[in-house]
Coordinates of C-alpha atoms in Angstrom, one line a residue:
M1 CA 0.6 20.1 34.4
P2 CA 2.3 19.3 31.0
H3 CA 2.9 15.7 30.2
T4 CA 6.5 14.4 30.3
A5 CA 8.0 12.9 27.2
Q6 CA 8.1 9.5 29.0
H7 CA 4.4 9.8 29.8
I8 CA 3.6 10.6 26.2
D9 CA 5.6 7.5 25.0
E10 CA 3.7 5.3 27.5
T11 CA 0.4 6.7 26.3
L12 CA 1.4 6.0 22.7
I13 CA 2.6 2.5 23.5
G14 CA -0.8 1.8 25.2
Q15 CA -2.6 3.0 22.0
L16 CA -0.3 0.7 19.9
Q17 CA -1.0 -2.3 22.1
Q18 CA -4.8 -1.7 21.8
I19 CA -4.5 -1.5 18.0
L20 CA -2.6 -4.7 18.0
Q21 CA -5.1 -6.3 20.3
D22 CA -7.9 -5.3 17.9
N23 CA -6.1 -6.8 15.0
L24 CA -4.5 -9.7 16.8
E25 CA -5.6 -12.5 14.4
K26 CA -4.6 -10.6 11.2
E27 CA -1.3 -12.2 10.1
H28 CA -0.5 -9.3 7.7
F29 CA -1.2 -6.5 10.1
G30 CA 2.4 -5.3 10.3
V31 CA 4.5 -2.2 10.7
S32 CA 2.9 -0.2 7.8
E33 CA -0.7 -1.1 9.0
L34 CA 0.2 -0.2 12.6
A35 CA 1.6 3.2 11.5
M36 CA -1.4 3.9 9.3
T37 CA -3.9 3.1 12.0
A38 CA -2.0 5.0 14.7
G39 CA -1.9 8.0 12.4
I40 CA 1.9 8.5 12.4
S41 CA 4.6 7.8 9.8
R42 CA 6.5 4.5 9.7
S43 CA 9.9 6.1 10.4
N44 CA 8.4 8.1 13.4
L45 CA 6.9 4.9 14.7
H46 CA 10.3 3.2 14.6
R47 CA 11.8 6.0 16.6
K48 CA 9.1 6.1 19.2
V49 CA 9.1 2.4 19.8
H50 CA 12.9 2.2 20.0
A51 CA 13.1 5.2 22.3
Y52 CA 10.6 3.4 24.6
N53 CA 12.2 0.0 24.9
G54 CA 15.0 -0.4 22.5
N55 CA 13.1 -2.6 20.1
S56 CA 12.3 -2.3 16.4
T57 CA 8.6 -2.0 15.5
S58 CA 8.5 -5.5 14.0
Q59 CA 10.0 -6.9 17.3
F60 CA 7.5 -4.9 19.3
I61 CA 4.6 -6.5 17.2
R62 CA 6.0 -10.0 17.4
E63 CA 6.6 -9.8 21.2
F64 CA 3.1 -8.5 21.8
R65 CA 1.7 -11.5 19.9
L66 CA 3.9 -13.9 21.8
K67 CA 2.9 -12.5 25.2
K68 CA -0.7 -12.8 24.2
A69 CA 0.0 -16.4 23.2
M70 CA 1.5 -17.1 26.6
E71 CA -1.6 -15.8 28.3
M72 CA -3.7 -18.1 26.2
L73 CA -1.5 -21.1 26.8
R74 CA -1.8 -20.6 30.6
S75 CA -5.5 -19.9 30.8
E76 CA -7.3 -21.5 27.8
E77 CA -7.8 -25.1 26.7
L78 CA -6.6 -24.6 23.1
T79 CA -4.1 -26.4 21.0
V80 CA -0.8 -24.7 20.1
A81 CA -1.9 -24.5 16.5
E82 CA -5.2 -22.8 17.4
I83 CA -3.3 -20.3 19.6
A84 CA -0.8 -19.6 16.8
Y85 CA -3.6 -18.7 14.4
R86 CA -5.4 -16.6 17.1
V87 CA -2.3 -14.4 17.6
G88 CA -1.6 -13.8 13.9
F89 CA 0.8 -16.6 12.9
S90 CA -0.1 -18.4 9.7
S91 CA 2.4 -21.2 10.4
P92 CA 2.3 -23.1 13.7
T93 CA 5.9 -24.2 13.0
Y94 CA 7.1 -20.7 12.7
F95 CA 5.2 -19.8 15.8
N96 CA 7.0 -22.6 17.7
T97 CA 10.3 -21.2 16.6
C98 CA 9.6 -17.6 17.6
F99 CA 8.1 -18.7 20.9
K100 CA 11.1 -20.9 21.8
D101 CA 13.5 -18.1 20.8
Y102 CA 11.7 -15.6 23.0
Y103 CA 10.9 -17.8 26.1
G104 CA 13.6 -20.4 25.9
Y105 CA 11.2 -23.4 25.7
P106 CA 8.5 -24.6 23.2
P107 CA 4.9 -23.5 23.7
G108 CA 3.8 -27.0 24.5
E109 CA 5.7 -26.9 27.7
A110 CA 4.4 -23.5 28.9
K111 CA 1.6 -25.0 31.1
L112 CA 3.9 -27.7 32.6
I113 CA 6.5 -25.1 33.5
E114 CA 3.9 -22.8 35.0
Q115 CA 2.6 -25.7 37.2
Y116 CA 6.2 -26.7 38.2
S117 CA 7.0 -23.1 39.2
S118 CA 3.8 -22.9 41.2
N119 CA 4.6 -26.2 43.0
E120 CA 8.1 -25.1 43.8
K121 CA 6.8 -21.9 45.4
N122 CA 4.4 -24.0 47.5
R123 CA 7.2 -26.3 48.7
R124 CA 9.6 -23.6 49.6
P125 CA 8.5 -23.1 53.2
E126 CA 9.0 -26.8 53.9
I127 CA 12.5 -26.6 52.6
F128 CA 13.3 -23.7 54.8
R129 CA 12.1 -25.7 57.8
E130 CA 14.4 -28.6 57.0
K131 CA 17.4 -29.2 59.3
S132 CA 20.6 -27.6 58.1
R133 CA 22.9 -29.9 56.2
P134 CA 26.7 -30.2 56.3
F135 CA 28.6 -27.7 54.1
K136 CA 30.2 -29.3 51.0
P137 CA 33.0 -27.3 49.3
W138 CA 32.5 -28.9 45.9
V139 CA 28.9 -27.6 45.8
F140 CA 30.1 -24.1 46.4
G141 CA 32.6 -24.4 43.6
L142 CA 29.9 -25.7 41.3
I143 CA 27.7 -22.8 42.1
I144 CA 30.5 -20.3 41.4
A145 CA 31.3 -21.9 38.1
L146 CA 27.6 -21.8 37.1
I147 CA 27.4 -18.1 38.0
L148 CA 30.5 -17.3 35.9
V149 CA 29.0 -19.2 32.9
V150 CA 25.6 -17.6 33.2
S151 CA 27.2 -14.1 33.7
T152 CA 29.5 -14.4 30.8
S153 CA 26.7 -15.6 28.5
Y154 CA 24.5 -12.8 29.7
F155 CA 27.0 -10.1 29.1
I156 CA 27.9 -11.5 25.6
R157 CA 24.2 -11.6 24.7
K158 CA 23.6 -8.2 26.2
S159 CA 26.5 -6.8 24.1
E160 CA 25.1 -8.4 20.9
L161 CA 21.7 -7.0 21.5
E162 CA 22.9 -3.5 22.3
S163 CA 25.0 -3.5 19.2
S164 CA 22.1 -4.7 17.1
V165 CA 19.7 -2.2 18.5
Q166 CA 22.2 0.7 18.3
S167 CA 22.9 -0.2 14.6
E168 CA 19.2 -0.4 13.8
Y169 CA 18.5 2.9 15.6
I170 CA 21.4 4.7 13.8
H171 CA 20.0 3.6 10.4
A172 CA 16.3 3.8 11.3
D173 CA 15.6 6.4 8.6
K174 CA 17.5 4.7 5.7
S175 CA 15.6 5.0 2.5
I176 CA 16.2 4.0 -1.1
A177 CA 15.0 4.5 -4.7
V178 CA 15.7 1.8 -7.3
L179 CA 15.9 3.4 -10.8
P180 CA 14.6 1.5 -13.8
L181 CA 17.3 -0.8 -15.1
K182 CA 18.6 0.4 -18.5
N183 CA 18.3 -2.0 -21.4
W184 CA 21.8 -2.5 -22.9
S185 CA 20.7 -5.5 -24.9
G186 CA 20.3 -3.5 -28.1
N187 CA 16.6 -4.6 -28.5
P188 CA 14.0 -2.1 -27.3
D189 CA 11.4 -4.8 -27.2
L190 CA 13.2 -6.1 -24.0
D191 CA 12.5 -2.9 -22.0
Y192 CA 9.8 -4.8 -20.1
I193 CA 12.5 -7.0 -18.6
G194 CA 14.3 -4.0 -17.1
D195 CA 11.1 -2.6 -15.7
G196 CA 10.0 -6.0 -14.4
M197 CA 13.3 -6.6 -12.6
T198 CA 13.2 -3.1 -11.1
D199 CA 9.7 -3.6 -9.9
A200 CA 10.6 -7.1 -8.4
I201 CA 13.6 -5.6 -6.5
I202 CA 11.4 -2.8 -5.2
T203 CA 8.7 -5.2 -4.1
R204 CA 11.2 -7.4 -2.2
L205 CA 12.8 -4.4 -0.6
T206 CA 9.4 -3.4 0.8
K207 CA 9.4 -6.6 2.8
I208 CA 12.2 -5.3 5.0
S209 CA 10.7 -3.2 7.8
S210 CA 14.0 -1.6 8.9
I211 CA 14.2 0.3 5.6
S212 CA 12.1 3.4 6.3
Q213 CA 11.2 4.2 2.7
V214 CA 11.2 2.4 -0.6
T215 CA 10.1 4.6 -3.5
P216 CA 7.3 2.9 -5.5
F217 CA 8.0 1.8 -9.0
A218 CA 5.4 4.3 -10.4
S219 CA 7.4 7.2 -8.9
V220 CA 10.8 6.2 -10.3
L221 CA 9.5 5.7 -13.8
Q222 CA 9.8 9.4 -14.5
F223 CA 13.6 9.0 -14.2
K224 CA 13.8 6.1 -16.7
N225 CA 15.6 8.2 -19.3
S226 CA 16.7 11.1 -17.1
E227 CA 20.1 12.6 -17.3
K228 CA 20.0 13.8 -13.7
S229 CA 22.7 12.8 -11.3
A230 CA 22.0 10.2 -8.7
N231 CA 22.2 12.7 -5.8
G232 CA 20.0 15.1 -7.7
I233 CA 17.3 12.3 -8.0
A234 CA 17.9 11.3 -4.4
D235 CA 17.3 14.9 -3.3
E236 CA 14.1 15.2 -5.4
L237 CA 12.7 11.9 -4.1
G238 CA 13.9 12.5 -0.5
V239 CA 15.9 9.3 -0.2
T240 CA 19.4 8.5 1.2
H241 CA 20.3 5.7 -1.3
I242 CA 20.0 5.2 -5.1
L243 CA 20.3 1.9 -6.8
E244 CA 21.0 2.2 -10.6
G245 CA 22.2 -0.3 -13.2
N246 CA 21.6 -2.0 -16.5
F247 CA 21.0 -5.4 -17.9
Q248 CA 21.9 -7.4 -21.0
L249 CA 20.0 -10.4 -22.3
S250 CA 21.7 -12.6 -25.0
G251 CA 19.8 -15.8 -25.7
D252 CA 19.1 -17.3 -22.3
Q253 CA 21.9 -15.5 -20.5
I254 CA 21.3 -12.4 -18.5
K255 CA 23.9 -10.1 -17.0
I256 CA 23.0 -7.4 -14.5
K257 CA 25.3 -4.6 -13.3
L258 CA 24.3 -2.6 -10.3
H259 CA 25.6 0.4 -8.4
L260 CA 24.5 1.5 -4.9
I261 CA 25.1 5.2 -4.5
D262 CA 25.0 7.5 -1.4
G263 CA 22.4 10.0 -2.4
R264 CA 23.9 12.7 -0.2
T265 CA 27.5 12.6 -1.5
N266 CA 27.0 10.8 -4.9
S267 CA 29.7 8.4 -3.9
H268 CA 29.5 4.6 -4.6
F269 CA 28.9 2.2 -1.8
W270 CA 29.4 -0.8 -4.0
S271 CA 29.2 -2.1 -7.6
E272 CA 28.3 -5.7 -8.4
E273 CA 27.7 -7.8 -11.5
Y274 CA 25.2 -10.7 -11.5
N275 CA 25.1 -13.4 -14.2
G276 CA 22.5 -16.1 -14.7
T277 CA 20.1 -17.9 -17.0
W278 CA 16.8 -16.2 -17.8
T279 CA 14.9 -19.4 -18.2
S280 CA 15.9 -20.8 -14.8
D281 CA 15.5 -19.9 -11.1
D282 CA 18.6 -17.8 -11.4
V283 CA 16.4 -14.7 -12.1
F284 CA 14.7 -15.0 -8.7
Q285 CA 17.9 -15.8 -6.9
I286 CA 19.5 -12.8 -8.4
Q287 CA 16.7 -10.6 -7.2
A288 CA 16.9 -12.0 -3.7
N289 CA 20.7 -11.7 -3.6
V290 CA 20.5 -8.1 -4.7
V291 CA 18.0 -7.2 -2.0
E292 CA 20.0 -9.0 0.8
Y293 CA 23.2 -7.3 -0.3
I294 CA 21.5 -3.9 -0.4
A295 CA 20.3 -4.5 3.2
E296 CA 23.8 -5.5 4.2
R297 CA 25.4 -2.4 2.7
M298 CA 22.7 -0.1 4.1
N299 CA 23.4 -1.8 7.5
V300 CA 19.7 -2.7 8.2
A301 CA 18.5 -5.9 9.7
I302 CA 16.4 -8.6 8.0
F303 CA 14.3 -10.7 10.3
D304 CA 13.6 -14.4 9.5
E305 CA 10.1 -13.9 8.2
E306 CA 11.2 -11.0 6.1
K307 CA 14.1 -13.1 4.6
A308 CA 11.6 -15.8 3.7
A309 CA 9.5 -13.2 1.9
V310 CA 12.5 -11.8 0.1
N311 CA 13.5 -15.2 -1.2
K312 CA 10.0 -16.3 -2.2
I313 CA 9.8 -17.7 -5.8
P314 CA 6.5 -16.5 -7.3
T315 CA 6.3 -19.2 -10.0
Q316 CA 8.2 -22.2 -11.3
N317 CA 7.0 -21.5 -14.8
R318 CA 9.4 -19.1 -16.5
E319 CA 7.2 -18.5 -19.5
A320 CA 4.3 -17.5 -17.2
Y321 CA 6.6 -15.1 -15.4
N322 CA 7.7 -13.6 -18.8
Y323 CA 4.1 -13.0 -19.8
W324 CA 3.3 -11.4 -16.4
L325 CA 6.3 -9.0 -16.9
K326 CA 5.0 -8.0 -20.3
A327 CA 1.5 -7.5 -18.9
R328 CA 2.7 -5.3 -16.0
Y329 CA 4.8 -3.2 -18.5
Q330 CA 1.6 -2.5 -20.5
S331 CA -0.8 -2.0 -17.6
L332 CA 1.4 0.5 -15.8
K333 CA 1.1 2.9 -18.7
Y334 CA -2.4 3.6 -17.3
T335 CA -3.8 4.1 -20.8
K336 CA -6.7 2.4 -22.4
Q337 CA -4.5 0.8 -25.1
G338 CA -2.0 -0.4 -22.5
M339 CA -4.7 -2.0 -20.5
E340 CA -6.2 -3.7 -23.5
N341 CA -2.8 -5.0 -24.4
A342 CA -2.2 -6.3 -20.8
V343 CA -5.4 -8.4 -20.4
P344 CA -4.5 -11.3 -22.8
L345 CA -0.9 -11.3 -21.4
F346 CA -2.2 -11.6 -17.8
E347 CA -4.6 -14.4 -18.9
K348 CA -1.8 -16.2 -20.6
A349 CA 0.4 -16.1 -17.5
I350 CA -2.5 -17.6 -15.5
S351 CA -3.2 -20.3 -18.0
L352 CA 0.5 -21.4 -17.9
D353 CA 0.5 -21.5 -14.1
S354 CA -2.8 -21.5 -12.3
T355 CA -1.1 -21.1 -8.9
F356 CA 0.8 -17.9 -9.9
F357 CA -0.6 -15.3 -7.5
E358 CA 0.5 -12.0 -9.0
P359 CA -1.3 -12.0 -12.4
Y360 CA -4.6 -12.7 -10.7
V361 CA -4.4 -9.7 -8.5
D362 CA -3.0 -7.4 -11.1
L363 CA -5.6 -8.4 -13.7
A364 CA -8.4 -7.9 -11.1
Y365 CA -7.1 -4.3 -10.4
L366 CA -7.0 -3.7 -14.1
Y367 CA -10.6 -4.6 -14.4
L368 CA -11.5 -2.4 -11.3
L369 CA -9.7 0.6 -12.8
G370 CA -10.7 0.0 -16.4
G371 CA -14.3 -0.5 -15.5
A372 CA -14.5 2.6 -13.4
S373 CA -12.7 5.0 -15.8
W374 CA -11.7 3.7 -19.2
G375 CA -14.6 2.2 -21.0
L376 CA -12.9 -1.2 -21.4
Y377 CA -16.0 -3.1 -20.1
R378 CA -19.4 -2.2 -18.7
E379 CA -19.0 -1.3 -15.1
Q380 CA -20.8 -4.3 -13.5
Q381 CA -19.2 -6.6 -16.0
A382 CA -15.8 -5.4 -15.1
W383 CA -16.6 -5.9 -11.3
S384 CA -17.9 -9.4 -12.1
Y385 CA -14.6 -10.3 -13.9
A386 CA -12.5 -8.8 -11.1
K387 CA -14.5 -10.5 -8.3
E388 CA -14.3 -13.9 -10.0
L389 CA -10.5 -13.6 -10.2
L390 CA -10.1 -12.5 -6.6
L391 CA -12.3 -15.4 -5.3
Q392 CA -10.1 -17.8 -7.4
V393 CA -6.8 -16.4 -6.1
R394 CA -8.1 -16.4 -2.5
K395 CA -8.0 -20.2 -2.8
I396 CA -4.3 -20.0 -3.5
D397 CA -3.5 -17.7 -0.5
S398 CA -6.5 -16.5 1.6
S399 CA -4.2 -14.6 4.0
D400 CA -2.7 -12.2 1.4
H401 CA -3.8 -8.6 2.2
R402 CA -3.9 -7.6 -1.5
V403 CA -6.9 -9.9 -2.1
R404 CA -8.8 -8.6 0.8
T405 CA -8.0 -5.0 -0.2
A406 CA -9.0 -5.5 -3.8
L407 CA -12.3 -7.1 -2.8
N408 CA -12.9 -4.2 -0.3
D409 CA -12.2 -1.6 -3.0
G410 CA -14.5 -3.4 -5.5
Q411 CA -17.4 -3.6 -3.1
Y412 CA -17.0 0.1 -2.3
L413 CA -16.8 1.3 -5.9
Y414 CA -19.3 -1.1 -7.6
E415 CA -21.7 -2.1 -4.8
W416 CA -21.6 1.2 -2.8
D417 CA -20.8 -1.0 0.2
F418 CA -20.1 1.8 2.7
K419 CA -20.5 -0.5 5.7
T420 CA -17.6 -2.7 4.8
M421 CA -15.3 0.2 3.8
E422 CA -16.1 1.9 7.1
K423 CA -14.6 -1.1 8.9
N424 CA -11.6 -1.4 6.7
Y425 CA -10.7 2.0 5.3
K426 CA -7.8 2.7 7.8
T427 CA -5.8 -0.2 6.3
A428 CA -7.2 0.0 2.8
S429 CA -5.4 1.1 -0.3
K430 CA -5.6 4.6 -1.8
F431 CA -9.4 4.0 -2.0
G432 CA -9.4 4.4 1.8
I433 CA -8.3 8.1 1.3
I434 CA -11.0 8.5 -1.4
Y435 CA -13.5 7.1 1.0
C436 CA -12.6 9.7 3.6
M437 CA -13.1 12.5 1.1
T438 CA -16.5 11.1 -0.2
M439 CA -17.7 11.0 3.4
G440 CA -16.6 14.6 4.3
R441 CA -13.7 13.5 6.5
H442 CA -11.3 15.9 4.8
S443 CA -8.9 16.5 7.7
E444 CA -8.5 12.7 8.1
A445 CA -8.0 12.4 4.3
L446 CA -5.3 15.0 4.4
T447 CA -3.6 13.4 7.4
R448 CA -3.5 10.0 5.7
T449 CA -2.3 11.5 2.4
N450 CA 0.5 13.3 4.2
Q451 CA 1.6 10.0 5.8
V452 CA 2.0 8.5 2.4
Y453 CA 3.3 11.7 0.9
E454 CA 6.1 11.7 3.5
K455 CA 7.3 8.4 2.1
I456 CA 6.8 9.0 -1.6
P457 CA 6.7 12.8 -2.0
H458 CA 6.8 12.6 -5.8
S459 CA 3.8 10.3 -6.3
A460 CA 1.5 11.8 -8.9
F461 CA -1.5 10.0 -7.2
Y462 CA -0.8 11.5 -3.8
H463 CA -0.1 15.0 -5.2
A464 CA -3.6 14.8 -6.7
F465 CA -5.1 13.4 -3.4
K466 CA -3.5 16.2 -1.4
T467 CA -4.8 18.8 -3.8
Q468 CA -8.3 17.4 -3.4
A469 CA -8.2 17.3 0.4
L470 CA -6.9 20.9 0.6
F471 CA -9.6 22.0 -1.8
F472 CA -12.4 20.4 0.3
L473 CA -10.9 21.9 3.5
D474 CA -11.3 25.3 1.8
R475 CA -7.5 25.8 1.8
K476 CA -7.8 26.7 -1.8
E477 CA -4.7 28.9 -2.1
E478 CA -2.6 25.9 -0.9
A479 CA -4.3 23.5 -3.3
S480 CA -3.7 25.9 -6.2
A481 CA 0.0 26.4 -5.2
L482 CA 0.5 22.6 -5.0
M483 CA -0.9 22.0 -8.4
R484 CA 1.0 24.9 -10.0
A485 CA 4.2 23.5 -8.6
S486 CA 3.3 20.0 -9.8
D487 CA 1.7 20.4 -13.2
H488 CA 4.9 20.6 -15.1
L489 CA 6.2 17.4 -13.4
Y490 CA 3.4 15.2 -14.5
T491 CA 2.5 16.2 -18.1
D492 CA 3.2 12.5 -19.0
N493 CA 0.9 11.1 -16.3
I494 CA -2.6 10.7 -17.6
M495 CA -4.1 10.1 -14.2
Y496 CA -2.7 13.3 -12.7
L497 CA -3.7 15.4 -15.8
R498 CA -7.3 14.2 -15.5
I499 CA -7.6 15.1 -11.8
A500 CA -5.6 18.4 -11.9
S501 CA -7.6 19.7 -14.9
R502 CA -10.8 19.1 -13.0
Y503 CA -9.6 20.8 -9.8
H504 CA -8.2 23.8 -11.6
Y505 CA -11.7 24.3 -13.0
Y506 CA -13.3 23.9 -9.5
L507 CA -10.9 26.7 -8.3
G508 CA -11.9 28.9 -11.2
E509 CA -8.4 28.6 -12.8
Y510 CA -9.9 28.0 -16.2
D511 CA -6.8 28.7 -18.3
Q512 CA -4.7 26.2 -16.3
S513 CA -7.5 23.6 -16.5
E514 CA -7.8 24.0 -20.3
E515 CA -4.0 23.9 -20.7
L516 CA -3.8 20.5 -19.0
L517 CA -6.8 19.3 -21.0
N518 CA -5.1 20.3 -24.2
I519 CA -2.1 18.2 -23.2
L520 CA -4.4 15.3 -22.6
M521 CA -6.0 15.7 -26.0
S522 CA -2.7 16.0 -27.9
D523 CA -0.6 13.4 -26.1
F524 CA -3.1 10.7 -25.2
P525 CA -5.6 9.0 -27.5
D526 CA -7.8 8.1 -24.5
R527 CA -11.2 9.8 -24.2
P528 CA -12.9 8.5 -21.1
P529 CA -16.2 10.3 -20.1
L530 CA -14.4 12.6 -17.7
V531 CA -12.3 14.0 -20.5
V532 CA -15.3 14.4 -22.8
F533 CA -17.1 16.2 -20.0
L534 CA -14.1 18.6 -19.4
N535 CA -14.2 19.4 -23.2
A536 CA -17.9 20.1 -23.0
I537 CA -17.8 22.6 -20.1
H538 CA -14.8 24.4 -21.6
R539 CA -16.6 24.7 -25.0
N540 CA -19.7 26.0 -23.1
R541 CA -17.6 28.5 -21.2
H542 CA -16.3 29.9 -24.5
G543 CA -19.8 30.2 -25.8
D544 CA -19.2 27.5 -28.4
V545 CA -22.7 26.0 -28.3
V546 CA -22.0 23.7 -31.2
G547 CA -18.8 22.3 -29.7
A548 CA -20.4 21.8 -26.3
R549 CA -23.3 20.0 -27.9
K550 CA -21.0 17.7 -29.8
Y551 CA -19.3 16.5 -26.6
L552 CA -22.6 16.3 -24.8
N553 CA -24.0 14.0 -27.5
E554 CA -20.8 11.9 -27.2
L555 CA -21.6 11.3 -23.5
N556 CA -25.2 10.4 -24.3
K557 CA -24.1 7.8 -26.8
R558 CA -21.8 6.2 -24.3
Y559 CA -24.5 6.0 -21.8
E560 CA -26.9 4.4 -24.4
V561 CA -24.3 1.6 -25.2
G562 CA -23.7 1.0 -21.4
E563 CA -20.0 2.2 -21.5
S564 CA -18.2 2.5 -18.2
G565 CA -16.6 5.6 -16.8
S566 CA -19.9 7.0 -15.5
P567 CA -21.1 8.9 -18.7
A568 CA -24.6 9.6 -17.1
W569 CA -22.9 11.2 -14.0
F570 CA -20.8 13.5 -16.1
T571 CA -23.8 14.5 -18.3
A572 CA -25.5 15.5 -15.0
M573 CA -22.4 17.5 -14.0
Y574 CA -22.5 19.3 -17.3
Y575 CA -26.1 20.4 -16.7
G576 CA -25.2 21.1 -13.1
V577 CA -22.6 23.6 -14.2
S578 CA -25.1 25.1 -16.7
G579 CA -27.7 25.6 -14.0
D580 CA -30.2 23.2 -15.7
R581 CA -31.9 21.7 -12.6
E582 CA -34.3 19.4 -14.4
N583 CA -31.7 17.8 -16.6
T584 CA -29.3 17.6 -13.7
F585 CA -31.7 15.3 -11.7
K586 CA -32.8 13.4 -14.8
W587 CA -29.2 12.3 -15.5
L588 CA -28.4 11.7 -11.8
Q589 CA -31.3 9.3 -11.8
N590 CA -29.8 7.6 -14.9
S591 CA -26.5 7.4 -13.2
Y592 CA -28.1 5.8 -10.1
N593 CA -30.0 3.3 -12.4
K594 CA -26.8 2.2 -14.0
H595 CA -25.1 2.0 -10.6
E596 CA -22.2 4.1 -11.9
T597 CA -19.1 4.4 -9.6
E598 CA -19.0 8.2 -9.6
M599 CA -22.2 8.2 -7.5
I600 CA -20.0 7.7 -4.4
W601 CA -19.2 11.4 -4.8
L602 CA -22.8 12.5 -4.5
R603 CA -22.2 14.0 -1.0
E604 CA -19.1 16.0 -1.9
E605 CA -19.3 16.9 -5.6
P606 CA -18.8 20.7 -5.8
F607 CA -21.0 21.1 -8.9
L608 CA -24.0 19.7 -6.9
R609 CA -23.8 22.1 -4.0
P610 CA -26.7 24.3 -5.4
Y611 CA -28.9 21.3 -5.5
R612 CA -28.5 19.7 -2.1
S613 CA -31.7 21.2 -0.6
D614 CA -33.8 19.6 -3.4
Q615 CA -35.9 16.7 -2.3
R616 CA -34.8 14.7 -5.3
Y617 CA -31.2 15.0 -4.1
Q618 CA -32.2 13.9 -0.6
D619 CA -34.0 10.9 -2.0
L620 CA -31.1 9.8 -4.2
Y621 CA -28.7 10.3 -1.3
K622 CA -30.7 7.9 0.8
K623 CA -31.0 5.3 -1.9
V624 CA -27.3 5.2 -2.6
G625 CA -26.9 4.2 1.1
F626 CA -24.7 6.8 2.7
P627 CA -24.4 6.0 6.4
I628 CA -24.4 9.6 7.5
P629 CA -27.0 12.4 6.8
P630 CA -26.5 14.7 3.8
Y631 CA -25.5 18.3 4.1
V632 CA -28.3 20.7 4.9
D633 CA -27.6 24.1 3.2

């Protein structure tokens, strides 16, 4: 017999409750993490939960935690603070507030009220056996008055709740893209301020769970100097709202003009001007005011804990904040030069305010990426720098999920810690998707990529990830079509060009691969080992032995000096393509000896398929530490 819709909802709710139970103590396990673990989109999760009981997902999570807290209060000898931490609240004070709002009394009284209720039940038979007492009219009047008061209060509260829920349901799929603020200051050196303010507004908007999609900063950068209309951009990004504007900085005075636009009709919801002092807390207050006003105009709710996050001041040191903005501006170029420029700026921000959380995490990720790809530092040196930063910032806020995620990513990339990633990959960053692909879980990788792709359909990263997943699933025509539709969109994105050029080659689309490689060579000065390798195999394909040897020698030199970016691995890949078995394994062994990050691809690398049955491959596979057996061809 087919399941009813209601039964399906109840089954899903049971699954969600089990996921929450498994992650009960994790304070930052919220809406996004629940959706990711459950394998459905965030907006779909909102609709399912609301259809089931009229709640938002964040309410559903909070009420589950509070109900578990009540069970503990009644059955366990724990303090209120201990229980607060056990059900995922980092602040016992905030837990007390939420508990009282939900149950009507503080958690400290839960056990007393339970005992009182139990005693009343036990006494009730004796009351019923008492002799009847004379009727008193004033008692009857008092009872009627109380009933009227309670009934009126109930219906008012019920109406408020229904109105709130209805409003939230109607606007459950609201989404927004914040375009980079235009610099009208007349000084191009101040562009970093516009990008920094845009990124800050986007970050604060992501704290509001009722907004179904906030386009990431990296995805809106492509429209920084675009002449497209707002509704054209909204259609391309798949959002319902666009925020655009400009800023002017004169001395210490900053002026920001913003316009919220209906992406479907191109009509203005509102326009507003904000004025403040760049060297004061006005900057953070402006950001918070903008976000709260956007939420109001989009008719979405902000819960108390979300409002606190929106209004959080990252640092009291304005000079440190300025250095951090400049560093972010440089690092988000994703070029070697940009990263080299960013490092001292991040370090300066930290030296000015050692409690400023953001530059620690951003600099750690710069080392993780730079060490894996760009030749900034030797790989293990880069991981050592990143790990030290993350352990320092954990002392500032041990509960922040970005620290745990970065440590998890670093352990996977640089220590080949498959065991830890296996436990955490479902709530990890983009490396969780990479982990699925390196372990042969290509359907899961595609599912997880599609979940993100639904929210940010124009992310270069997730275009590339989707291409990879489709390729490994042997859906090669789809992978090819996706790249051909995307290649022209991301000619200015070095990360996309590197991956797409490689996968066009895997697909036998050599001309397209070489075309993207030529863009890389002409528009970007960076020559990481992957780019050197791509040049070598294309020279070899054209029969240019001298040219191929030149690039191969370049890889060898980089290996000798200990450069990052896995030069030994890509030398092995060159010989793998060429069919030179002995040199393939010689350089794979060198890659293993240097603990290069690309070794995590040993299981799935297409160029190594002809070598999987070789005992040397089996031995390396075992030493790297994969938790599952290798392919047997």
